[in-house]
């Protein structure tokens, strides 16, 4: 990919990962933001940052499949090199996943394969695991099941609440995600089939950041 890979971000909510991606833009450029939620604070962040946006509300479509087709059409029309999901609460259809194979990524607030789905921080505390964290992965047809790219972990403290744990994990998300988008943009991380390859530069950077990679 070229030096400033066109990156479309999909979100449904707060947008703190979008903010981090905007702040650390290097090697990639956020060229479009798509949301299904007109009221999403992340949409406002994008508008304030001068990024072109599209709103595709579920309520405007007669069926779920028509809505999902519109999401795909909107994202494809934005001409992305990379599609980054950042709290996008819509399960993508297989055609979407095929269209962007190898350049469609998601960030999830757990150390996958532990705790896929929602409420990960509560579940980690209930399970009394020693560590929790976040994962960036390529997206496949399952929920949070695609090939893992990298993880960043935090220790669980004795007095942690779901909120305190979420805050420490979120801080990790905000450094991990921009790095991964940049590394994919620069060809330092690639997906071949379901296997990943990492350049020497990506390995060094992962070590420097204390992130775990998967090869
Ligand atoms: C993050 O915790 C991310 O890992 C998950 O959804 C949340 C989005 O938060 N996929 P934000 O909208 O980026 O603040």
PDB file of C-alpha atoms and ligand atoms in Angstrom:
ATOM      1  CA  UNK A   1       0.000   0.000   0.000  1.00  0.00           C
ATOM      2  CA  UNK A   2       1.056   3.588  -0.521  1.00  0.00           C
ATOM      3  CA  UNK A   3       2.321   5.998   2.129  1.00  0.00           C
ATOM      4  CA  UNK A   4      -1.061   7.323   3.163  1.00  0.00           C
ATOM      5  CA  UNK A   5      -3.447   4.404   2.850  1.00  0.00           C
ATOM      6  CA  UNK A   6      -7.033   5.573   2.561  1.00  0.00           C
ATOM      7  CA  UNK A   7      -8.777   4.344   5.697  1.00  0.00           C
ATOM      8  CA  UNK A   8     -12.511   4.219   6.300  1.00  0.00           C
ATOM      9  CA  UNK A   9     -13.598   3.898   9.946  1.00  0.00           C
ATOM     10  CA  UNK A  10     -16.983   2.399  10.904  1.00  0.00           C
ATOM     11  CA  UNK A  11     -18.425   3.204  14.324  1.00  0.00           C
ATOM     12  CA  UNK A  12     -21.695   3.231  16.262  1.00  0.00           C
ATOM     13  CA  UNK A  13     -20.785   5.129  19.432  1.00  0.00           C
ATOM     14  CA  UNK A  14     -18.335   7.177  21.434  1.00  0.00           C
ATOM     15  CA  UNK A  15     -15.478   7.295  18.930  1.00  0.00           C
ATOM     16  CA  UNK A  16     -12.474   7.350  21.250  1.00  0.00           C
ATOM     17  CA  UNK A  17     -10.631   4.934  18.956  1.00  0.00           C
ATOM     18  CA  UNK A  18     -11.463   7.157  15.981  1.00  0.00           C
ATOM     19  CA  UNK A  19      -9.977  10.074  17.927  1.00  0.00           C
ATOM     20  CA  UNK A  20      -6.784   8.101  18.591  1.00  0.00           C
ATOM     21  CA  UNK A  21      -6.606   7.064  14.926  1.00  0.00           C
ATOM     22  CA  UNK A  22      -6.969  10.703  13.859  1.00  0.00           C
ATOM     23  CA  UNK A  23      -4.348  11.919  16.344  1.00  0.00           C
ATOM     24  CA  UNK A  24      -1.768   9.327  15.303  1.00  0.00           C
ATOM     25  CA  UNK A  25      -2.360   9.499  11.570  1.00  0.00           C
ATOM     26  CA  UNK A  26       0.877   8.541   9.873  1.00  0.00           C
ATOM     27  CA  UNK A  27       1.235   6.189   6.953  1.00  0.00           C
ATOM     28  CA  UNK A  28      -2.554   6.191   6.679  1.00  0.00           C
ATOM     29  CA  UNK A  29      -5.219   8.846   6.382  1.00  0.00           C
ATOM     30  CA  UNK A  30      -8.764   8.638   7.713  1.00  0.00           C
ATOM     31  CA  UNK A  31     -10.628   9.546   4.534  1.00  0.00           C
ATOM     32  CA  UNK A  32     -14.163   8.571   5.546  1.00  0.00           C
ATOM     33  CA  UNK A  33     -16.232   7.700   8.618  1.00  0.00           C
ATOM     34  CA  UNK A  34     -19.423   5.646   8.339  1.00  0.00           C
ATOM     35  CA  UNK A  35     -21.989   5.162  11.094  1.00  0.00           C
ATOM     36  CA  UNK A  36     -25.385   3.550  11.485  1.00  0.00           C
ATOM     37  CA  UNK A  37     -26.190   5.902  14.392  1.00  0.00           C
ATOM     38  CA  UNK A  38     -26.916   9.556  13.559  1.00  0.00           C
ATOM     39  CA  UNK A  39     -26.525  10.405  17.263  1.00  0.00           C
ATOM     40  CA  UNK A  40     -23.106   8.735  17.669  1.00  0.00           C
ATOM     41  CA  UNK A  41     -20.626  11.088  19.392  1.00  0.00           C
ATOM     42  CA  UNK A  42     -17.974   9.601  17.084  1.00  0.00           C
ATOM     43  CA  UNK A  43     -19.790  11.105  14.102  1.00  0.00           C
ATOM     44  CA  UNK A  44     -19.428  14.579  15.637  1.00  0.00           C
ATOM     45  CA  UNK A  45     -15.731  13.982  16.222  1.00  0.00           C
ATOM     46  CA  UNK A  46     -15.315  13.116  12.546  1.00  0.00           C
ATOM     47  CA  UNK A  47     -17.247  16.174  11.413  1.00  0.00           C
ATOM     48  CA  UNK A  48     -15.196  18.429  13.697  1.00  0.00           C
ATOM     49  CA  UNK A  49     -12.014  16.900  12.268  1.00  0.00           C
ATOM     50  CA  UNK A  50     -13.239  17.728   8.747  1.00  0.00           C
ATOM     51  CA  UNK A  51     -13.472  14.088   7.700  1.00  0.00           C
ATOM     52  CA  UNK A  52     -16.170  13.174   5.151  1.00  0.00           C
ATOM     53  CA  UNK A  53     -18.922  11.134   6.824  1.00  0.00           C
ATOM     54  CA  UNK A  54     -21.868   8.953   5.833  1.00  0.00           C
ATOM     55  CA  UNK A  55     -24.818   8.008   8.020  1.00  0.00           C
ATOM     56  CA  UNK A  56     -26.659   4.808   7.105  1.00  0.00           C
ATOM     57  CA  UNK A  57     -29.456   4.337   9.684  1.00  0.00           C
ATOM     58  CA  UNK A  58     -31.067   0.905   9.948  1.00  0.00           C
ATOM     59  CA  UNK A  59     -34.521   2.541  10.216  1.00  0.00           C
ATOM     60  CA  UNK A  60     -34.308   3.898   6.672  1.00  0.00           C
ATOM     61  CA  UNK A  61     -34.257   0.436   5.082  1.00  0.00           C
ATOM     62  CA  UNK A  62     -37.089  -2.049   4.654  1.00  0.00           C
ATOM     63  CA  UNK A  63     -34.953  -5.053   5.631  1.00  0.00           C
ATOM     64  CA  UNK A  64     -31.720  -5.935   7.378  1.00  0.00           C
ATOM     65  CA  UNK A  65     -30.242  -7.154   4.106  1.00  0.00           C
ATOM     66  CA  UNK A  66     -31.091  -3.872   2.325  1.00  0.00           C
ATOM     67  CA  UNK A  67     -29.450  -1.967   5.194  1.00  0.00           C
ATOM     68  CA  UNK A  68     -26.310  -4.101   5.060  1.00  0.00           C
ATOM     69  CA  UNK A  69     -26.123  -3.762   1.267  1.00  0.00           C
ATOM     70  CA  UNK A  70     -26.236   0.015   1.733  1.00  0.00           C
ATOM     71  CA  UNK A  71     -23.431  -0.110   4.308  1.00  0.00           C
ATOM     72  CA  UNK A  72     -21.294  -2.103   1.872  1.00  0.00           C
ATOM     73  CA  UNK A  73     -22.063   0.259  -1.000  1.00  0.00           C
ATOM     74  CA  UNK A  74     -21.231   3.310   1.133  1.00  0.00           C
ATOM     75  CA  UNK A  75     -17.936   1.892   2.381  1.00  0.00           C
ATOM     76  CA  UNK A  76     -16.931   0.697  -1.115  1.00  0.00           C
ATOM     77  CA  UNK A  77     -17.752   4.135  -2.561  1.00  0.00           C
ATOM     78  CA  UNK A  78     -15.301   5.703  -0.087  1.00  0.00           C
ATOM     79  CA  UNK A  79     -12.504   3.841  -1.894  1.00  0.00           C
ATOM     80  CA  UNK A  80     -10.652   2.504   1.130  1.00  0.00           C
ATOM     81  CA  UNK A  81      -7.339   0.669   1.226  1.00  0.00           C
ATOM     82  CA  UNK A  82      -8.137  -0.269   4.846  1.00  0.00           C
ATOM     83  CA  UNK A  83     -11.476  -0.598   6.631  1.00  0.00           C
ATOM     84  CA  UNK A  84     -11.195  -0.237  10.415  1.00  0.00           C
ATOM     85  CA  UNK A  85     -14.124  -1.151  12.658  1.00  0.00           C
ATOM     86  CA  UNK A  86     -14.114   0.877  15.873  1.00  0.00           C
ATOM     87  CA  UNK A  87     -17.141  -0.046  17.936  1.00  0.00           C
ATOM     88  CA  UNK A  88     -19.378  -0.727  14.907  1.00  0.00           C
ATOM     89  CA  UNK A  89     -22.285  -2.709  16.326  1.00  0.00           C
ATOM     90  CA  UNK A  90     -23.455  -4.309  13.098  1.00  0.00           C
ATOM     91  CA  UNK A  91     -22.585  -7.877  12.078  1.00  0.00           C
ATOM     92  CA  UNK A  92     -21.204  -7.617   8.557  1.00  0.00           C
ATOM     93  CA  UNK A  93     -22.448  -9.889   5.804  1.00  0.00           C
ATOM     94  CA  UNK A  94     -20.097 -12.361   4.019  1.00  0.00           C
ATOM     95  CA  UNK A  95     -20.003 -10.198   0.883  1.00  0.00           C
ATOM     96  CA  UNK A  96     -18.595  -7.300   2.916  1.00  0.00           C
ATOM     97  CA  UNK A  97     -15.951  -9.530   4.456  1.00  0.00           C
ATOM     98  CA  UNK A  98     -14.956 -10.975   1.059  1.00  0.00           C
ATOM     99  CA  UNK A  99     -14.811  -7.550  -0.563  1.00  0.00           C
ATOM    100  CA  UNK A 100     -12.295  -6.245   1.961  1.00  0.00           C
ATOM    101  CA  UNK A 101     -10.406  -9.450   2.694  1.00  0.00           C
ATOM    102  CA  UNK A 102      -6.971  -8.737   4.174  1.00  0.00           C
ATOM    103  CA  UNK A 103      -7.745  -5.074   4.818  1.00  0.00           C
ATOM    104  CA  UNK A 104     -10.745  -5.286   7.168  1.00  0.00           C
ATOM    105  CA  UNK A 105      -9.820  -5.091  10.844  1.00  0.00           C
ATOM    106  CA  UNK A 106     -11.529  -4.755  14.205  1.00  0.00           C
ATOM    107  CA  UNK A 107     -10.502  -3.845  17.730  1.00  0.00           C
ATOM    108  CA  UNK A 108     -12.019  -5.862  20.547  1.00  0.00           C
ATOM    109  CA  UNK A 109     -11.689  -5.215  24.304  1.00  0.00           C
ATOM    110  CA  UNK A 110     -10.440  -8.627  25.440  1.00  0.00           C
ATOM    111  CA  UNK A 111      -7.548 -10.979  24.939  1.00  0.00           C
ATOM    112  CA  UNK A 112      -9.254 -13.091  22.270  1.00  0.00           C
ATOM    113  CA  UNK A 113     -10.171 -15.912  22.069  1.00  0.00           C
ATOM    114  CA  UNK A 114     -11.256 -15.148  25.648  1.00  0.00           C
ATOM    115  CA  UNK A 115     -14.455 -13.148  25.973  1.00  0.00           C
ATOM    116  CA  UNK A 116     -15.751 -12.546  22.456  1.00  0.00           C
ATOM    117  CA  UNK A 117     -18.939 -10.456  22.296  1.00  0.00           C
ATOM    118  CA  UNK A 118     -20.103  -7.805  24.768  1.00  0.00           C
ATOM    119  CA  UNK A 119     -19.446  -6.895  28.439  1.00  0.00           C
ATOM    120  CA  UNK A 120     -15.900  -8.183  28.312  1.00  0.00           C
ATOM    121  CA  UNK A 121     -14.622  -6.253  31.349  1.00  0.00           C
ATOM    122  CA  UNK A 122     -17.369  -7.565  33.671  1.00  0.00           C
ATOM    123  CA  UNK A 123     -16.801 -11.073  32.358  1.00  0.00           C
ATOM    124  CA  UNK A 124     -13.037 -10.888  32.871  1.00  0.00           C
ATOM    125  CA  UNK A 125     -13.537  -9.806  36.498  1.00  0.00           C
ATOM    126  CA  UNK A 126     -16.126 -12.522  37.106  1.00  0.00           C
ATOM    127  CA  UNK A 127     -13.788 -15.135  35.638  1.00  0.00           C
ATOM    128  CA  UNK A 128     -10.991 -13.881  37.949  1.00  0.00           C
ATOM    129  CA  UNK A 129      -8.385 -13.936  35.198  1.00  0.00           C
ATOM    130  CA  UNK A 130      -5.065 -12.308  36.059  1.00  0.00           C
ATOM    131  CA  UNK A 131      -4.785 -10.283  32.837  1.00  0.00           C
ATOM    132  CA  UNK A 132      -7.158  -8.609  30.428  1.00  0.00           C
ATOM    133  CA  UNK A 133      -6.589  -6.406  27.406  1.00  0.00           C
ATOM    134  CA  UNK A 134      -7.446  -5.738  23.801  1.00  0.00           C
ATOM    135  CA  UNK A 135      -6.987  -7.450  20.457  1.00  0.00           C
ATOM    136  CA  UNK A 136      -6.809  -6.203  16.885  1.00  0.00           C
ATOM    137  CA  UNK A 137      -7.818  -8.879  14.400  1.00  0.00           C
ATOM    138  CA  UNK A 138      -8.740  -9.344  10.779  1.00  0.00           C
ATOM    139  CA  UNK A 139     -12.486  -9.827  10.422  1.00  0.00           C
ATOM    140  CA  UNK A 140     -14.011 -13.069   9.250  1.00  0.00           C
ATOM    141  CA  UNK A 141     -17.614 -14.285   9.189  1.00  0.00           C
ATOM    142  CA  UNK A 142     -17.708 -15.120  12.938  1.00  0.00           C
ATOM    143  CA  UNK A 143     -18.102 -12.784  15.921  1.00  0.00           C
ATOM    144  CA  UNK A 144     -14.571 -11.790  17.008  1.00  0.00           C
ATOM    145  CA  UNK A 145     -13.071 -14.953  15.483  1.00  0.00           C
ATOM    146  CA  UNK A 146     -10.825 -13.649  12.675  1.00  0.00           C
ATOM    147  CA  UNK A 147      -7.030 -14.081  12.550  1.00  0.00           C
ATOM    148  CA  UNK A 148      -5.417 -12.293  15.504  1.00  0.00           C
ATOM    149  CA  UNK A 149      -2.939  -9.518  14.643  1.00  0.00           C
ATOM    150  CA  UNK A 150      -1.801  -8.175  18.013  1.00  0.00           C
ATOM    151  CA  UNK A 151      -2.784  -7.858  21.649  1.00  0.00           C
ATOM    152  CA  UNK A 152      -1.935  -5.493  24.492  1.00  0.00           C
ATOM    153  CA  UNK A 153      -2.559  -6.637  28.066  1.00  0.00           C
ATOM    154  CA  UNK A 154      -3.013  -5.075  31.486  1.00  0.00           C
ATOM    155  CA  UNK A 155      -2.821  -6.715  34.915  1.00  0.00           C
ATOM    156  CA  UNK A 156      -6.097  -6.936  36.794  1.00  0.00           C
ATOM    157  CA  UNK A 157      -5.801  -5.157  40.138  1.00  0.00           C
ATOM    158  CA  UNK A 158      -7.550  -6.447  43.299  1.00  0.00           C
ATOM    159  CA  UNK A 159      -9.870  -3.436  43.504  1.00  0.00           C
ATOM    160  CA  UNK A 160     -10.730  -3.177  39.827  1.00  0.00           C
ATOM    161  CA  UNK A 161     -14.291  -2.370  38.812  1.00  0.00           C
ATOM    162  CA  UNK A 162     -15.478  -2.941  35.237  1.00  0.00           C
ATOM    163  CA  UNK A 163     -15.035   0.816  34.712  1.00  0.00           C
ATOM    164  CA  UNK A 164     -11.485   1.078  36.065  1.00  0.00           C
ATOM    165  CA  UNK A 165     -10.442  -1.975  34.071  1.00  0.00           C
ATOM    166  CA  UNK A 166     -12.135  -0.659  30.920  1.00  0.00           C
ATOM    167  CA  UNK A 167     -10.248   2.639  31.253  1.00  0.00           C
ATOM    168  CA  UNK A 168      -6.840   0.918  31.400  1.00  0.00           C
ATOM    169  CA  UNK A 169      -7.716  -1.357  28.471  1.00  0.00           C
ATOM    170  CA  UNK A 170      -8.991   1.603  26.451  1.00  0.00           C
ATOM    171  CA  UNK A 171      -5.668   3.410  26.921  1.00  0.00           C
ATOM    172  CA  UNK A 172      -3.989   0.339  25.401  1.00  0.00           C
ATOM    173  CA  UNK A 173      -6.485   0.307  22.517  1.00  0.00           C
ATOM    174  CA  UNK A 174      -5.584   3.883  21.683  1.00  0.00           C
ATOM    175  CA  UNK A 175      -1.919   3.053  21.102  1.00  0.00           C
ATOM    176  CA  UNK A 176      -2.379  -0.421  19.628  1.00  0.00           C
ATOM    177  CA  UNK A 177      -4.935   0.416  16.926  1.00  0.00           C
ATOM    178  CA  UNK A 178      -3.107   3.324  15.240  1.00  0.00           C
ATOM    179  CA  UNK A 179       0.082   1.268  15.187  1.00  0.00           C
ATOM    180  CA  UNK A 180      -1.647  -1.702  13.524  1.00  0.00           C
ATOM    181  CA  UNK A 181      -3.357   0.476  10.917  1.00  0.00           C
ATOM    182  CA  UNK A 182      -0.016   2.080  10.092  1.00  0.00           C
ATOM    183  CA  UNK A 183       1.753  -1.290   9.922  1.00  0.00           C
ATOM    184  CA  UNK A 184      -0.866  -2.694   7.540  1.00  0.00           C
ATOM    185  CA  UNK A 185      -0.748   0.515   5.481  1.00  0.00           C
ATOM    186  CA  UNK A 186       3.009   0.186   5.125  1.00  0.00           C
ATOM    187  CA  UNK A 187       2.851  -3.517   4.272  1.00  0.00           C
ATOM    188  CA  UNK A 188       4.546  -4.524   7.540  1.00  0.00           C
ATOM    189  CA  UNK A 189       1.652  -6.803   8.483  1.00  0.00           C
ATOM    190  CA  UNK A 190      -0.033  -8.929   5.831  1.00  0.00           C
ATOM    191  CA  UNK A 191      -2.712 -11.599   5.763  1.00  0.00           C
ATOM    192  CA  UNK A 192      -2.084 -14.633   3.561  1.00  0.00           C
ATOM    193  CA  UNK A 193      -4.991 -17.048   3.761  1.00  0.00           C
ATOM    194  CA  UNK A 194      -5.501 -17.217   7.540  1.00  0.00           C
ATOM    195  CA  UNK A 195      -1.812 -16.730   8.355  1.00  0.00           C
ATOM    196  CA  UNK A 196      -0.082 -13.487   9.111  1.00  0.00           C
ATOM    197  CA  UNK A 197       3.344 -12.257   8.164  1.00  0.00           C
ATOM    198  CA  UNK A 198       5.166  -9.528  10.062  1.00  0.00           C
ATOM    199  CA  UNK A 199       8.143  -7.538   8.833  1.00  0.00           C
ATOM    200  CA  UNK A 200      11.215  -7.112  11.045  1.00  0.00           C
ATOM    201  CA  UNK A 201      10.090  -3.535  11.637  1.00  0.00           C
ATOM    202  CA  UNK A 202       6.676  -4.749  12.878  1.00  0.00           C
ATOM    203  CA  UNK A 203       8.321  -7.281  15.205  1.00  0.00           C
ATOM    204  CA  UNK A 204      10.640  -4.645  16.663  1.00  0.00           C
ATOM    205  CA  UNK A 205       7.783  -2.207  17.127  1.00  0.00           C
ATOM    206  CA  UNK A 206       5.590  -4.844  18.812  1.00  0.00           C
ATOM    207  CA  UNK A 207       8.403  -5.596  21.247  1.00  0.00           C
ATOM    208  CA  UNK A 208       8.942  -1.917  21.956  1.00  0.00           C
ATOM    209  CA  UNK A 209       5.216  -1.483  22.691  1.00  0.00           C
ATOM    210  CA  UNK A 210       4.974  -4.635  24.790  1.00  0.00           C
ATOM    211  CA  UNK A 211       2.368  -6.023  22.371  1.00  0.00           C
ATOM    212  CA  UNK A 212       1.959  -9.699  21.563  1.00  0.00           C
ATOM    213  CA  UNK A 213       1.902 -10.730  17.902  1.00  0.00           C
ATOM    214  CA  UNK A 214       0.850 -14.049  16.386  1.00  0.00           C
ATOM    215  CA  UNK A 215       3.239 -15.923  14.148  1.00  0.00           C
TER     216      UNK A 215
HETATM  217  C1  LIG B   1     -13.945  -0.231  22.205  1.00  0.00           C
HETATM  218  O1  LIG B   1     -13.845  -0.778  23.492  1.00  0.00           O
HETATM  219  C2  LIG B   1     -13.583  -1.250  21.167  1.00  0.00           C
HETATM  220  O2  LIG B   1     -12.618  -2.154  21.608  1.00  0.00           O
HETATM  221  C3  LIG B   1     -14.903  -1.957  20.941  1.00  0.00           C
HETATM  222  O3  LIG B   1     -15.871  -0.964  21.032  1.00  0.00           O
HETATM  223  C4  LIG B   1     -15.386   0.102  21.849  1.00  0.00           C
HETATM  224  C5  LIG B   1     -15.488   1.343  21.038  1.00  0.00           C
HETATM  225  O4  LIG B   1     -15.145   2.461  21.810  1.00  0.00           O
HETATM  226  N1  LIG B   1     -14.930  -2.654  19.682  1.00  0.00           N
HETATM  227  P1  LIG B   1     -14.951   3.857  21.117  1.00  0.00           P
HETATM  228  O5  LIG B   1     -16.268   4.182  20.406  1.00  0.00           O
HETATM  229  O6  LIG B   1     -13.819   3.748  20.138  1.00  0.00           O
HETATM  230  O7  LIG B   1     -14.671   4.815  22.224  1.00  0.00           O
END
